[in-house]
Amino acid sequence: MRRIYLDHAATTATHPEVVKAMLPFFTDVFSNPSSIHSYGREAKGAVEEARTKVAELIGARSEEIIFTSGGTEADNFALKGVAYANEHKRNHIITTSIEHHAVLEVCKFLGRKGFRITYLPVDKYGLVDPDDVKKAITDKTILISVMHANNEVGTVEPVEEIGKIAREARVYFHTDAVQTVGHIPVNVRQLKVDLLSISGHKLYGPKGAGALYVRKGTRLVSLIHGGAQEKRRRAGTENVPAIVGLGRTVELAGQEIGKEAERLTYLRDRLIKGLVEKIDHIHLNGHPAKRLPNNVNVSIDFVEGESMLLNLDLEGICASTGSACSSASLEPSHVLLALGLPAEQAQGSLRFTLGRENTEADVERVLEVLPGIVAKLRAMSPLWKTQK
Ligand code: PLP
């Protein structure tokens, strides 16, 4: 059976060109970039080349890029790093209720350490109101952290407007751009962000590779102490193959970004339209227009997301759900609940995230298979029977 992978927001296959670029750095150029012999200098050169490529994609300077082990570390670094560097003066952080756990759990941690955290609400589409951000700022605010686009519902946030507000108020501004870099244009100067998180494996790069953009002049403390790597900001021998892979993947993303976004938007809209036509009692989650080109998130009444997922899997289709069981927690997705969805609708959610290998045939296959699965599951649901 042909496998149809529609879970690109979870992770992506490493691009063959990226694997090719990485391979010599496991074997031929295995040297430590801190070694001063020519071999070490070669590895160092490759790391710096990758840094320039990452900087170029987001309109930054290469010295503003710090390599990390991925998006989670970049988020931790941004929040804890800025909070602790500035704690003597101020103690307030503003974020939103729909951030990834890599931000929310850090905020919870900082809350236990004495910082005050404001969690802003979102509207029914998952949009943060920049006015709410403005109103939440006090003379104690150190940092605002609002994600560029949400990983579950795909809503793209008004980051540029929030950036303006933060800059005027002289408050640091971080955005988690893990789901946007390489997918839609991201420019740190235009967005007016001071810190921005990137993860390689969401854009056809290797897992365990990421970066934090830190605008020149931003004060932050290191989380990992040891050697002098990354200009003393992040100690530890660099993961050279992964960094080289990240560099190559952002380079490829830069070449393909506009064309690919257009292609995926077409497939996304085809899938949404088809689902709405073929399945009744279905709702699109997230903003209809201000959404990532590859994200389709729907709630289907009277069925469990988990059951749909398992049935799709039997047909070779990989998707995801915001229902409780799949997220290994007792609560359904905090994002869907923050959008105001009743728990039953959050339980009946399905997320399809498209990527570079997907074609129109994949979309048609979902449209062929899913209505039958829904009908089968509804036939077993007592709630559906009372509804009819
Ligand atoms: N932030 C967002 C929005 C994400 O979607 C993810 C991954 O799912 C992360 C952070 C964490 O990134 P990583 O898997 O590289 O640690």
GROMACS .gro file of C-alpha atoms and ligand atoms in nm, residues 9-10 69-73 75 100 102 147 149-151 176 178-179 198-202 208-209, ligand 1:
model
   40
    9ALA     CA    1   0.379   1.988   1.088
   10ALA     CA    2   0.502   1.704   1.309
   69SER     CA    3   1.938   2.146   1.920
   70GLY     CA    4   1.603   2.248   1.770
   71GLY     CA    5   1.292   2.455   1.826
   72THR     CA    6   1.241   2.353   2.188
   73GLU     CA    7   1.587   2.466   2.290
   75ASP     CA    8   1.227   2.869   2.272
  100HIS     CA    9   0.355   2.535   2.168
  102ALA     CA   10   0.804   2.456   2.431
  147MET     CA   11   0.418   3.250   1.778
  149ALA     CA   12   0.196   3.058   1.307
  150ASN     CA   13   0.020   2.798   1.513
  151ASN     CA   14   0.128   2.438   1.459
  176ASP     CA   15   0.835   3.098   1.761
  178VAL     CA   16   0.919   2.692   1.380
  179GLN     CA   17   0.619   2.643   1.151
  198ILE     CA   18   1.381   2.792   1.400
  199SER     CA   19   1.372   2.411   1.380
  200GLY     CA   20   1.539   2.216   1.099
  201HIS     CA   21   1.317   1.908   1.089
  202LYS     CA   22   1.004   2.108   1.005
  208GLY     CA   23   1.800   1.795   1.649
  209ALA     CA   24   1.911   2.102   1.454
  389PLP     N1   25   0.738   2.528   1.832
  389PLP     C1   26   0.645   2.487   1.745
  389PLP     C2   27   0.542   2.582   1.696
  389PLP     C3   28   0.645   2.354   1.700
  389PLP     O1   29   0.551   2.313   1.613
  389PLP     C4   30   0.745   2.266   1.749
  389PLP     C5   31   0.744   2.123   1.710
  389PLP     O2   32   0.640   2.060   1.703
  389PLP     C6   33   0.841   2.315   1.838
  389PLP     C7   34   0.834   2.446   1.878
  389PLP     C8   35   0.950   2.227   1.890
  389PLP     O3   36   1.051   2.211   1.793
  389PLP     P1   37   1.155   2.087   1.800
  389PLP     O4   38   1.077   1.965   1.765
  389PLP     O5   39   1.260   2.121   1.699
  389PLP     O6   40   1.209   2.085   1.938
   0.00000   0.00000   0.00000
